[in-house]
Coordinates of C-alpha atoms in Angstrom, one line a residue:
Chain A
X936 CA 0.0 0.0 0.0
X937 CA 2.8 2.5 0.4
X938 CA 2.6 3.8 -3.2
X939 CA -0.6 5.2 -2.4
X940 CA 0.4 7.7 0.3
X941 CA 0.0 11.0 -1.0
X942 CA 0.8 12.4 3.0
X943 CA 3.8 11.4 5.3
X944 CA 2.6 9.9 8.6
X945 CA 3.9 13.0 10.9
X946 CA 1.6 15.2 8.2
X947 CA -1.7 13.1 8.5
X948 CA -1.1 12.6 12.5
X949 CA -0.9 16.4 12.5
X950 CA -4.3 17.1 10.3
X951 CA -5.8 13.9 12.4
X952 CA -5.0 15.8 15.8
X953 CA -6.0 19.0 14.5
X954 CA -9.5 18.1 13.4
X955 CA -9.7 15.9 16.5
X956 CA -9.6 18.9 19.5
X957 CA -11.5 21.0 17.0
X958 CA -14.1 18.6 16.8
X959 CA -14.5 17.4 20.7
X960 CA -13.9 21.1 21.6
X961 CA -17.1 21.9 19.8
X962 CA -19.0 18.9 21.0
X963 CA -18.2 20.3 24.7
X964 CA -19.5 23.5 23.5
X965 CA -22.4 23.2 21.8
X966 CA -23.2 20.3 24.3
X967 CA -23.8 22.6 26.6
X968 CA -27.1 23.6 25.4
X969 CA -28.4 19.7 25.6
X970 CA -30.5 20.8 29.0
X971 CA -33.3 18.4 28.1
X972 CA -33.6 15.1 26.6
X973 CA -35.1 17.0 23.3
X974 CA -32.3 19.0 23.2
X975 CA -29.8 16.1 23.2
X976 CA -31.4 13.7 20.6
X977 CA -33.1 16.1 18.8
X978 CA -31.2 19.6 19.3
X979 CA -34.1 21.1 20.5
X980 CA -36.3 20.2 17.8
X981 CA -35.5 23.7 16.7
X982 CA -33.0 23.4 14.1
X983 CA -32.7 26.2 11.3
X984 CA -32.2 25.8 7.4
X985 CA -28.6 27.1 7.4
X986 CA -27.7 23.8 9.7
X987 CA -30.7 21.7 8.3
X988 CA -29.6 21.8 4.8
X989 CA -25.9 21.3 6.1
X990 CA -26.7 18.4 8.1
X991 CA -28.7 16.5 5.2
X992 CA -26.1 17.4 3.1
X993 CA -23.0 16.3 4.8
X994 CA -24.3 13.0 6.5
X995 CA -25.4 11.5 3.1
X996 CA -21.6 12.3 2.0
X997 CA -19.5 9.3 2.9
X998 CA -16.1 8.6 2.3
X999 CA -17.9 6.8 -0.2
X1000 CA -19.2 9.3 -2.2
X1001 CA -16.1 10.9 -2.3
X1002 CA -13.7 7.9 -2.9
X1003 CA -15.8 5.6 -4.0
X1004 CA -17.4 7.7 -6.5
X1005 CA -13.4 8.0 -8.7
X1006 CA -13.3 4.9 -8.8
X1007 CA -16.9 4.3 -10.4
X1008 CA -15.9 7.0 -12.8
X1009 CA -12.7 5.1 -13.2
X1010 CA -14.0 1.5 -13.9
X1011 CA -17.9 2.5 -15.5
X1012 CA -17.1 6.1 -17.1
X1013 CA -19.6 8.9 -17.1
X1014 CA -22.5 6.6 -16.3
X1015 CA -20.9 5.8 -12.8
X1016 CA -20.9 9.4 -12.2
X1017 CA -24.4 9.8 -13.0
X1018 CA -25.9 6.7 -11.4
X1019 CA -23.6 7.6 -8.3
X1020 CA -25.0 11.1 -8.6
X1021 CA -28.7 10.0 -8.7
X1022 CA -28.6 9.0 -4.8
X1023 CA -29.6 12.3 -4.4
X1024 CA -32.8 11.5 -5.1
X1025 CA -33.1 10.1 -1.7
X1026 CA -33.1 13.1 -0.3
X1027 CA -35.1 15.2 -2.8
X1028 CA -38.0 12.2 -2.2
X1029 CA -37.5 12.6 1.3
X1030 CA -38.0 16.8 1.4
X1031 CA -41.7 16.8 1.6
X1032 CA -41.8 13.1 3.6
X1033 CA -39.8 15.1 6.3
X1034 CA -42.8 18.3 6.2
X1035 CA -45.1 15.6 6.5
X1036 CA -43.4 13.4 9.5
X1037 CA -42.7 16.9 11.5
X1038 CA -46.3 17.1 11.0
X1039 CA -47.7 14.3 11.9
X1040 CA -45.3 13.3 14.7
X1041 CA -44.9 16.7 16.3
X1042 CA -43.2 15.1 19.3
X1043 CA -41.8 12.0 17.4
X1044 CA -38.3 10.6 18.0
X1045 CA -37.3 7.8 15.7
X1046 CA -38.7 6.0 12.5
X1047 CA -39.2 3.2 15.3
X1048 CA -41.9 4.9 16.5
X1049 CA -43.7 5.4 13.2
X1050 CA -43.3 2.1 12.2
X1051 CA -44.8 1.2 15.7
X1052 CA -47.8 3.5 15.7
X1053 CA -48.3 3.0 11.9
X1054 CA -48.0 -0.7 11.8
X1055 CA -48.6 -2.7 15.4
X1056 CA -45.6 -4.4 16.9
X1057 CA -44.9 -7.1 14.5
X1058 CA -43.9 -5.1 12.0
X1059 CA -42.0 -3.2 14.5
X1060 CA -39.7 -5.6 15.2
X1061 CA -39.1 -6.9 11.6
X1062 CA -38.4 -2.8 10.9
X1063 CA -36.1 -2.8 14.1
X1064 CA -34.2 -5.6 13.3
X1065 CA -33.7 -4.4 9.9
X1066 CA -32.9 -0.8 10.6
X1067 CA -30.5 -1.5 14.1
X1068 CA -29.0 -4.2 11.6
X1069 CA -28.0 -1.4 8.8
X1070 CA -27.1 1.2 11.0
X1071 CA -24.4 -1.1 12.9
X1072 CA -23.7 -2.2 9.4
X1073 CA -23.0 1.1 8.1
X1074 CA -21.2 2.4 11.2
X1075 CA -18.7 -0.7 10.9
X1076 CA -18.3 0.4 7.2
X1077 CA -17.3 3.9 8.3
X1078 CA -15.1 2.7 10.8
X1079 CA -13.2 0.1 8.2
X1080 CA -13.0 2.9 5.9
X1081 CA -11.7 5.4 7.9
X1082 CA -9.0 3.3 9.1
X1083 CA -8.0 2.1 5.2
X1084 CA -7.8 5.4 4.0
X1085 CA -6.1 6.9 6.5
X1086 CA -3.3 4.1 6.3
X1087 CA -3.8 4.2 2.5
X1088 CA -3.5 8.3 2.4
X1089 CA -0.9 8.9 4.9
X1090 CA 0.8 5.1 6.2
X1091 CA -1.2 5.2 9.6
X1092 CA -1.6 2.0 10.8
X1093 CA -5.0 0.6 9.8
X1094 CA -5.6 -0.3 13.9
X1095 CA -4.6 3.2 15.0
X1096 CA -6.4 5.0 12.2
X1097 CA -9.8 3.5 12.5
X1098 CA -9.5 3.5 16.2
X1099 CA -8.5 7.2 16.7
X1100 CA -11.3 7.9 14.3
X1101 CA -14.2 6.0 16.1
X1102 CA -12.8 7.6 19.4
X1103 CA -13.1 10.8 18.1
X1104 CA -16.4 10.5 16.9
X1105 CA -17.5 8.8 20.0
X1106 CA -16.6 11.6 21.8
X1107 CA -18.0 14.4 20.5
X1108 CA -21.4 13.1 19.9
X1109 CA -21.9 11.9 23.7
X1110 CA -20.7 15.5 25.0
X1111 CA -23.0 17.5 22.8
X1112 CA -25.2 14.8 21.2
X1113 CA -27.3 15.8 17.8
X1114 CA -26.2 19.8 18.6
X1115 CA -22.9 18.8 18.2
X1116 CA -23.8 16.1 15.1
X1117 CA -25.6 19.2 13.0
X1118 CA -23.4 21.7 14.2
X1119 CA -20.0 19.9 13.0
X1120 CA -22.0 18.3 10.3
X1121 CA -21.9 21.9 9.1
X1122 CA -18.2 23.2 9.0
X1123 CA -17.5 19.6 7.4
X1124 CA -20.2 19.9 5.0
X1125 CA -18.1 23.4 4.0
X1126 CA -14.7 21.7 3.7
X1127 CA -16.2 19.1 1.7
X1128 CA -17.7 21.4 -1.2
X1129 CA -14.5 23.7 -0.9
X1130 CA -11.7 21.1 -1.1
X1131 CA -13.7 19.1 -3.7
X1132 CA -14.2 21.9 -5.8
X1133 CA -10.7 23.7 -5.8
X1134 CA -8.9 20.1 -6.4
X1135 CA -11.4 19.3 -9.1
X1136 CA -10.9 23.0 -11.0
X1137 CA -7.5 22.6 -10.2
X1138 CA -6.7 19.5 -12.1
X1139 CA -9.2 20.5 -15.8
X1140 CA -7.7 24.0 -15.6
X1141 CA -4.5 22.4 -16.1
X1142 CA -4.9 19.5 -18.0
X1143 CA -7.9 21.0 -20.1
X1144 CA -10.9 19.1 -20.9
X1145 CA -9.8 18.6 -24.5
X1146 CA -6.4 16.7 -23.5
X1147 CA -8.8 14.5 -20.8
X1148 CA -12.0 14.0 -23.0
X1149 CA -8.9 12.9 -26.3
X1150 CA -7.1 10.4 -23.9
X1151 CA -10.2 9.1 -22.1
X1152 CA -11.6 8.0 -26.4
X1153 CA -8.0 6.8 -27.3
X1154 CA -6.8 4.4 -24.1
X1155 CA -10.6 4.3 -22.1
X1156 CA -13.1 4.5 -25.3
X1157 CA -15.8 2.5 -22.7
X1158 CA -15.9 5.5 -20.0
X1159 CA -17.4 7.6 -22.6
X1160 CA -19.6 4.8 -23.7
X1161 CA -23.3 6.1 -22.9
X1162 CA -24.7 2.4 -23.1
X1163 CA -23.0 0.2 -20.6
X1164 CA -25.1 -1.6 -19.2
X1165 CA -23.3 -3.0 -16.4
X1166 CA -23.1 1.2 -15.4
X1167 CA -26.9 1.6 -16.2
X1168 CA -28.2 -1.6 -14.3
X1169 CA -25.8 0.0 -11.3
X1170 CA -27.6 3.6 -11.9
X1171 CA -30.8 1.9 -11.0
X1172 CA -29.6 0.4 -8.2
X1173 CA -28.3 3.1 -6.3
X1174 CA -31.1 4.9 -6.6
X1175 CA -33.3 2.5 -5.1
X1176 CA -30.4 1.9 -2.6
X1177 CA -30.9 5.7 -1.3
X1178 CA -34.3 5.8 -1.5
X1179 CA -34.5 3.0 0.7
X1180 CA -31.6 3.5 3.0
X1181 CA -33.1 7.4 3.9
X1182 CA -36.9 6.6 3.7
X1183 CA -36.2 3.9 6.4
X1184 CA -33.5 5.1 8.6
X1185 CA -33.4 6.8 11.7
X1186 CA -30.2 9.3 10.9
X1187 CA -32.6 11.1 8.5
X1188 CA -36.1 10.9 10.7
X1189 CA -33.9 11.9 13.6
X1190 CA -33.6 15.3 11.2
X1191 CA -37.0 15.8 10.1
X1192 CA -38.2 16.0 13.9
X1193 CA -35.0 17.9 14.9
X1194 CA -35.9 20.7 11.9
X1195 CA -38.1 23.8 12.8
X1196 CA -41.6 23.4 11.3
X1197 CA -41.3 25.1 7.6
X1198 CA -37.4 23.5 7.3
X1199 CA -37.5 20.0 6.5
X1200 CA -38.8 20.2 3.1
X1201 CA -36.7 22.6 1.9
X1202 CA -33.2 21.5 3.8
X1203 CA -33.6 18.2 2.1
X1204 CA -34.6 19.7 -1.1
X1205 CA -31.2 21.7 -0.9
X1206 CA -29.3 18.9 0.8
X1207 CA -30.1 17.0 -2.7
X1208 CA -29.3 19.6 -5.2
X1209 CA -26.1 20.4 -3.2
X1210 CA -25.4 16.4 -3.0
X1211 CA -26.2 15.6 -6.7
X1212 CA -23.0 16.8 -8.1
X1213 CA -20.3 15.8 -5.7
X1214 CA -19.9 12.3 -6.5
X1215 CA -19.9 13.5 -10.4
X1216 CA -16.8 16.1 -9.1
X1217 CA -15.1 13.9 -7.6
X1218 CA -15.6 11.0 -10.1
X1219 CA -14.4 13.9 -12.9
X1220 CA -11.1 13.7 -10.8
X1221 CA -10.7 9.7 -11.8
X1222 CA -10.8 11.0 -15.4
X1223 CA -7.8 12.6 -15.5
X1224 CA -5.6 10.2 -14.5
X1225 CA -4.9 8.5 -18.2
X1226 CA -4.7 12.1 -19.4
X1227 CA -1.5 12.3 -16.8
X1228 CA -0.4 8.9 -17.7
X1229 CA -0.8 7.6 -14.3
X1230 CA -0.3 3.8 -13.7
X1231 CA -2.7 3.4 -10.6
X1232 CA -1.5 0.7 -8.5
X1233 CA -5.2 0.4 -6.2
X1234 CA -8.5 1.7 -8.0
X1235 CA -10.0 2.8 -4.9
X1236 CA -7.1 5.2 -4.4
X1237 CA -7.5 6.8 -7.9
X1238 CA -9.3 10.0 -6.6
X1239 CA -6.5 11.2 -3.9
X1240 CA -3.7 9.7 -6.0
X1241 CA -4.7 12.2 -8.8
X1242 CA -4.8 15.3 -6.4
X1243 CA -1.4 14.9 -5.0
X1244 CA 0.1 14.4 -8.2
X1245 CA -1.5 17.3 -10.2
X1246 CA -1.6 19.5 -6.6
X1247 CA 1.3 18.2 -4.7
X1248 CA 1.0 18.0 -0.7
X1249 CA -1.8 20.7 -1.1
X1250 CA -3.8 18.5 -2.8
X1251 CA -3.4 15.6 -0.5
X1252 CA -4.1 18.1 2.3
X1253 CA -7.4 19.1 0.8
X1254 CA -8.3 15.1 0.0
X1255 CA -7.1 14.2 3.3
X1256 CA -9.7 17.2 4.8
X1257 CA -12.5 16.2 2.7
X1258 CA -12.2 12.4 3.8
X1259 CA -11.7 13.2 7.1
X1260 CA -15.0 15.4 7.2
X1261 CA -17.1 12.7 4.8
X1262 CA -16.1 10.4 7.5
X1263 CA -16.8 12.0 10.5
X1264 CA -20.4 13.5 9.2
X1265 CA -21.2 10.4 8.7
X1266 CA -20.0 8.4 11.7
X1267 CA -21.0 11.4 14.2
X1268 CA -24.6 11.3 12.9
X1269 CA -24.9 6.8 12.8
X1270 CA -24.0 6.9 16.5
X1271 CA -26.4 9.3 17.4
X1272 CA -29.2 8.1 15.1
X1273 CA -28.4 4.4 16.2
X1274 CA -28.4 5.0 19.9
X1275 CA -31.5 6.8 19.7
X1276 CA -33.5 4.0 18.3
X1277 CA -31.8 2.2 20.9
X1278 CA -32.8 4.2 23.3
X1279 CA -36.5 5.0 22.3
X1280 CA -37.4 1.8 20.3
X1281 CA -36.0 -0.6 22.6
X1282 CA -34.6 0.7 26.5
X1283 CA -37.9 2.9 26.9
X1284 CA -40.3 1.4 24.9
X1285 CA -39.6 -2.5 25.6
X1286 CA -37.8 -2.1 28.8
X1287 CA -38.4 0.9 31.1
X1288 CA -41.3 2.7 29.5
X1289 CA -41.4 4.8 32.9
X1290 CA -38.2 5.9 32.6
X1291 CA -36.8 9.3 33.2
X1292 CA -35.8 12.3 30.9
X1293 CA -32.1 12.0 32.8
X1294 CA -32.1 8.1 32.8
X1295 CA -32.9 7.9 28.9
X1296 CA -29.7 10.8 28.6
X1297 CA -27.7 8.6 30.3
X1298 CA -28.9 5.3 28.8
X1299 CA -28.2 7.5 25.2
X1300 CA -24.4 8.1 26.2
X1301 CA -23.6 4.5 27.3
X1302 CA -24.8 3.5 23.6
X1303 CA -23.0 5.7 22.0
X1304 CA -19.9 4.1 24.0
X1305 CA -21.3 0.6 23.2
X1306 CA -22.1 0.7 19.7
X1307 CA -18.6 2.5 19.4
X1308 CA -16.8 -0.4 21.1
X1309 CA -19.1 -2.8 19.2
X1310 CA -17.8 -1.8 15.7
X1311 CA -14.2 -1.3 16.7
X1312 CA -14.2 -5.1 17.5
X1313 CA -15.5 -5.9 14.3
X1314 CA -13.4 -3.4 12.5
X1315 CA -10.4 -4.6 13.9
X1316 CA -9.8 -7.9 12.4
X1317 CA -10.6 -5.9 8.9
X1318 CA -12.6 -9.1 7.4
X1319 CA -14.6 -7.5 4.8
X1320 CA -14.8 -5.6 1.5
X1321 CA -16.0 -1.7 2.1
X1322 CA -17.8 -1.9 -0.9
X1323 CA -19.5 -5.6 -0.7
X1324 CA -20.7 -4.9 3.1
X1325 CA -22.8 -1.8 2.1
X1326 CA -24.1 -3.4 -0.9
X1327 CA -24.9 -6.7 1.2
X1328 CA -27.5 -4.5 2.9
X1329 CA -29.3 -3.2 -0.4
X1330 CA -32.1 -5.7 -0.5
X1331 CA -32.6 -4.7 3.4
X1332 CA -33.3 -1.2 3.0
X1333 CA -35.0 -1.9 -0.9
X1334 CA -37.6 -3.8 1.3
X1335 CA -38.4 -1.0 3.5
X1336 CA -39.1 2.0 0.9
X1337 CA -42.6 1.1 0.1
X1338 CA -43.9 0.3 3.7
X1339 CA -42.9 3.8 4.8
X1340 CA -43.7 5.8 2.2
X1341 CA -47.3 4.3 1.7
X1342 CA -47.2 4.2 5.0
X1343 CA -47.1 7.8 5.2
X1344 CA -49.5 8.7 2.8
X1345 CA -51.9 5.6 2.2
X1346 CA -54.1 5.2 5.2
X1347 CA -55.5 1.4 3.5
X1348 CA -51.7 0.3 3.8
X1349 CA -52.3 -2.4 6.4
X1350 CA -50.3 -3.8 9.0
X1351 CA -49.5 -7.8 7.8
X1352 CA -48.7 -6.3 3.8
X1353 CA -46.3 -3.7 5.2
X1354 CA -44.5 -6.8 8.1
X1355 CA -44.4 -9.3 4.9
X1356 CA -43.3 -6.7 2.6
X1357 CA -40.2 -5.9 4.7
X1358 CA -39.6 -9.8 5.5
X1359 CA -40.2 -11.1 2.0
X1360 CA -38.2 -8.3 0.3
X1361 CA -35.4 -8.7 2.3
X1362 CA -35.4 -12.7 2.0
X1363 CA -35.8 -12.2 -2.0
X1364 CA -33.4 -9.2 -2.4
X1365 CA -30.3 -11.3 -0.5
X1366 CA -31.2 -14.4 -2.5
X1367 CA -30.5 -12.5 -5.8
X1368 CA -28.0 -10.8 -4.2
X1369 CA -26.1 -14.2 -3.9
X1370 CA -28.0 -15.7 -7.4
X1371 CA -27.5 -12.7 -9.3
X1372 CA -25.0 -10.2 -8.3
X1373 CA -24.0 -7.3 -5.9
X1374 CA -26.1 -4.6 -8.0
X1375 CA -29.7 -5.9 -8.2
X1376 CA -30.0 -6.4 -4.0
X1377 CA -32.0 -3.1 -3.7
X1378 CA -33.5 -3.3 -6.8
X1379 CA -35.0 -7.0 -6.4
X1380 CA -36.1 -6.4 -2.2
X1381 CA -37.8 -3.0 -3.2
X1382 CA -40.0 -5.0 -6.2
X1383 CA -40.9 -7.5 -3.6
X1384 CA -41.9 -5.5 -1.1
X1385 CA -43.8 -3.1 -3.9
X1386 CA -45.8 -6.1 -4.6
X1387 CA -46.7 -7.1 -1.4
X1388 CA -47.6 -4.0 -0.3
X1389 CA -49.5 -2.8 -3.3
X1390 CA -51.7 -6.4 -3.3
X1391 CA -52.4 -6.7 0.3
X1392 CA -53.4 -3.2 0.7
X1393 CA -55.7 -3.8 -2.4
X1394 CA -57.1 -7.1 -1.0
X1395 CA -57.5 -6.2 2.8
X1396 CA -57.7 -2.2 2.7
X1397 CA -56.9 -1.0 6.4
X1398 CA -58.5 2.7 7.5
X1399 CA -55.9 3.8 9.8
X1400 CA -56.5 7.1 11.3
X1401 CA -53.7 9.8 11.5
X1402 CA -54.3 11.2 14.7
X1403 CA -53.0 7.8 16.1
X1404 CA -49.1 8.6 14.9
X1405 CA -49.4 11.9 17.2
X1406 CA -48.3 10.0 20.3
X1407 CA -47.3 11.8 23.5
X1408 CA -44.7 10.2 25.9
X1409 CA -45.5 9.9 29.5
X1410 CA -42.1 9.5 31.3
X1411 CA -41.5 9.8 34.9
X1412 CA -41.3 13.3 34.9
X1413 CA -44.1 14.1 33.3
X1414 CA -45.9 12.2 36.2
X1415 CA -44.5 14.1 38.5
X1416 CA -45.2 17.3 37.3
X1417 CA -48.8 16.5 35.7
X1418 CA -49.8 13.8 38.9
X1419 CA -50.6 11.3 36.3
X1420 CA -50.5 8.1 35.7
X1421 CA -49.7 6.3 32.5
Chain B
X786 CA -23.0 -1.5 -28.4
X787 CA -21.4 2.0 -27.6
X788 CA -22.3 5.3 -28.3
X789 CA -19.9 7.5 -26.7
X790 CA -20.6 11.1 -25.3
X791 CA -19.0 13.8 -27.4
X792 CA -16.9 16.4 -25.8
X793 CA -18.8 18.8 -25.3
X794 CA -21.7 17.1 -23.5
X795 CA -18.5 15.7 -20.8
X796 CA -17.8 19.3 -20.9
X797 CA -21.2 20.6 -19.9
X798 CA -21.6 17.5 -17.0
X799 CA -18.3 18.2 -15.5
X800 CA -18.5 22.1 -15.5
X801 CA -22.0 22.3 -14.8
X802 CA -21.1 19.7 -11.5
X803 CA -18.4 22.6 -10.7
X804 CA -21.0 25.6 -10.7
X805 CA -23.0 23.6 -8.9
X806 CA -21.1 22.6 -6.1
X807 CA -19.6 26.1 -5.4
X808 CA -23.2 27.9 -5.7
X809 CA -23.8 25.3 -2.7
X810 CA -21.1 27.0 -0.9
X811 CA -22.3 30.0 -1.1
X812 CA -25.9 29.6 -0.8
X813 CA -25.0 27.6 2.4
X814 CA -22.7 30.5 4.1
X815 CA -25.8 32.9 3.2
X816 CA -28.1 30.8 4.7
X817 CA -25.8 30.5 7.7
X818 CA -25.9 34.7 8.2
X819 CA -29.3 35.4 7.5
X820 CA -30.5 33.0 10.1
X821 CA -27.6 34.5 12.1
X822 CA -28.9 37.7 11.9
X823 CA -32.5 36.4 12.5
X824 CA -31.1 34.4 15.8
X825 CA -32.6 31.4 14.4
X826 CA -29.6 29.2 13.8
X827 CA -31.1 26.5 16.7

């Protein structure tokens, strides 16, 4: 791996340390206004559009996105750009689902809880299962990938990498929980676009689009090529994949009940249109590389290898930035989104459904710490392929897009369709996972579930009421200051 | 089969995926000041 450090070890443990103090520093600081148990998991359920769109924004930019998304450029051309592009649609499908959520959930806290109310309990716990499953999935991807690219980018050991990373994280979000998630989310959302951006105009202004676009037809003829299929069955794909994986999880309804009534639609609305091209920016970068002549010894590095050698070590310090900030959006806002549903979905409302505002806050931090632990002990051994794992869970979250969103709009959606949709589709979507291949997961579970859904709810029509998703919790506080019982 | 996109159509996606991004930037910081100045950031 050492041709693919584009930073010395003393540089990236220098960024690293940086970022770090910033980071915690402002999860102390902005922790301190998480009085209440809103204001921790939910930042007051009073967020603005400035933060709101950031938040959206940065989360759904991974270290995939902006690694990932070169070397889709680099192995399927303009096509992987796009298709790679369209998971914005996610969040521009999601914009008026959030308006509708902060709506009908005014005192919501997790996608648990709809899925609860909505459904009954059985399809609860299929949902649970599912969602806990893909958000420890996803957090262990994060971790894994943090701690590759930082050895790949700078020769940090992969152990100390993805552990200082994960600590990092860990840290920031149990001081100042979602105020510090958003509020971060937001400088790194900033970095992201900036660095992108400047490496990306960097590299055409000096190579020229002419010299790229001439050596791309001569030695890569196929990247051009607007018909390959393998690139357009992967478009679809993904964007059933983000549909799917923000319709159903609870990083993205933790947001629409954190955002000020009158935000959510339009901070996901933005947070797509700002998303959309990134991945088609970065990918752009990937292009350039037969235009320099560049023999690229890993695939996946192709993106940071081609900054540092048109930019030198100020274009590995801008790719090192933008990773570090894709990673920790991301990371910062799974642990807070996972121990929530923790919390809500299972500590209060299967264990302790009397518990207390300070109890739950404290039962919120020891997750964090737990689920933290829990992926650095699968991260360590480093047993999978980044890439495979998150694909491995598209026919997971493919099965869940139709149960929420008619869910959310169809009041004859009944409860058996939408727990059999989310079963069947994730049984069918894994089997041609396995059968088929690694790109028709999401695409397979969501046609499942579709079906189910769609025939059930035409065969047994349900007439649920919407007045029954606006619960109110009745905690141990609440008793004692009201003098009731629940 | 192939049909490969000409240059000036890479041209357009790639540049247009430039202004894009930075207009985000912008419109983002903006956002950030106005609700500033409103004092409705939380």
């Amino acid at each position: 791996m050492s041709n693919t450090h584009v930073l010395t070890p003393q540089a990236g443990w220098l960024l690293l340390a940086g970022f770090s103090v910033v980071w915690i520093y402002l999860g102390y600081f902005w922790g301190r206004r998480a009085k209440s148990l809103d204001g921790y998991m939910l930042a007051g359920r009073n967020v603005g559009i400035a933060l709101g769109t950031a938040t959206a924004m940065a989360t759904w930019v991974t270290s995939n996105t902006t690694m990932a998304a070169p070397q889709l450029a680099f192995q399927m051309g303009v096509w992987g750009m796009i298709g790679y592009s369209l998971g914005s649609m996610g969040l521009l499908f999601f914009a008026p689902m959030a308006e509708r959520i902060r709506a009908l959930m005014p005192r919501g806290y997790t996608s648990g809880d709809f899925v609860r109310l909505r459904y009954g309990r059985k399809a609860w716990y299929v949902f649970l299962v599912i969602s806990i499953c893909y958000g420890l999935g996803w957090l262990i991807s994060m971790g894994m990938a943090g701690g590759i690219l930082l050895q790949a980018l700078t020769g940090i050991d992969y152990k100390v990498g993805m552990t200082v990373i994960l600590v990092v994280c860990m840290l920031y979000t149990m001081l100042g929980g979602l105020y510090a998630v958003i509020g971060t989310d937001y400088i790194q959302s900033v970095l992201i676009l900036v660095g992108i951006v400047v490496v990306a105009v960097f590299a055409y202004v000096n190579i020229g689009f002419e010299t790229v676009y001439e050596s791309l037809q001569t030695t890569r003829p196929a990247l051009l090529n607007l018909l390959m299929p393998a690139a357009l069955m992967f478009l679809f794909n993904n964007l059933l994949f983000g549909l799917g994986e923000i319709f159903h999880s609870n990083v993205w309804w933790s947001r629409a009940f954190a955002f000020r009534p009158g935000v959510g639609f339009k901070a996901y609305l933005m947070a797509g249109l700002f998303w959309a091209p990134i991945p088609i920016v970065a990918g752009s970068l990937a292009l350039v590389a037969p235009a320099l002549g560049m023999n690229v010894p890993a695939v996946d590095m192709v993106g940071p290898l081609v900054a540092a050698r048109i930019m030198g070590t100020v274009g590995a310090v801008f790719i090192f930035i933008v990773v570090f900030s894709s990673l920790a959006s991301s990371l910062d806002s799974l642990l807070a989104a996972t121990s929530d549903l923790l919390v809500e979905d299972v500590y209060r409302k299967i264990f302790k459904p009397l518990a207390s505002d300070a109890e739950l806050r404290r039962a919120s931090k020891y997750l964090i710490l737990v689920l933290t632990v829990l992926a650095w002990l699968v991260c360590l051994p480093r047993v999978t392929h980044l890439a495979g794992m998150i694909a491995f869970t598209g026919a997971f979250v493919g099965s869940t897009i139709w149960p929420i969103a008619a869910g959310l709009y169809w009041r004859k959606t009944n409860r058996t369709g939408a727990a059999l949709g989310m079963l069947l589709g994730s049984l069918v979507g894994l089997l041609a996972y396995f059968q088929i291949g690694w790109y028709v997961g999401a695409l397979v579970g969501s046609a499942v579930s579709m079906i189910i859904v769609l025939v059930s709810t035409l065969l047994a029509p349900a007439a649920f009421e919407w007045d029954e998703l606006a619960e109110h919790h009745g905690n141990a506080d609440e008793q004692v200051a009201t003098g009731s019982s629940v | 089969m192939t049909a490969l996109a000409s240059l000036g159509l890479f041209q357009a996606l790639i540049i247009l995926s430039f202004i894009i991004t930075a207009i985000a930037c912008v419109i983002l910081l903006a956002l950030l000041v106005k609700d500033w100045k409103a004092g409705r950031i939380w």
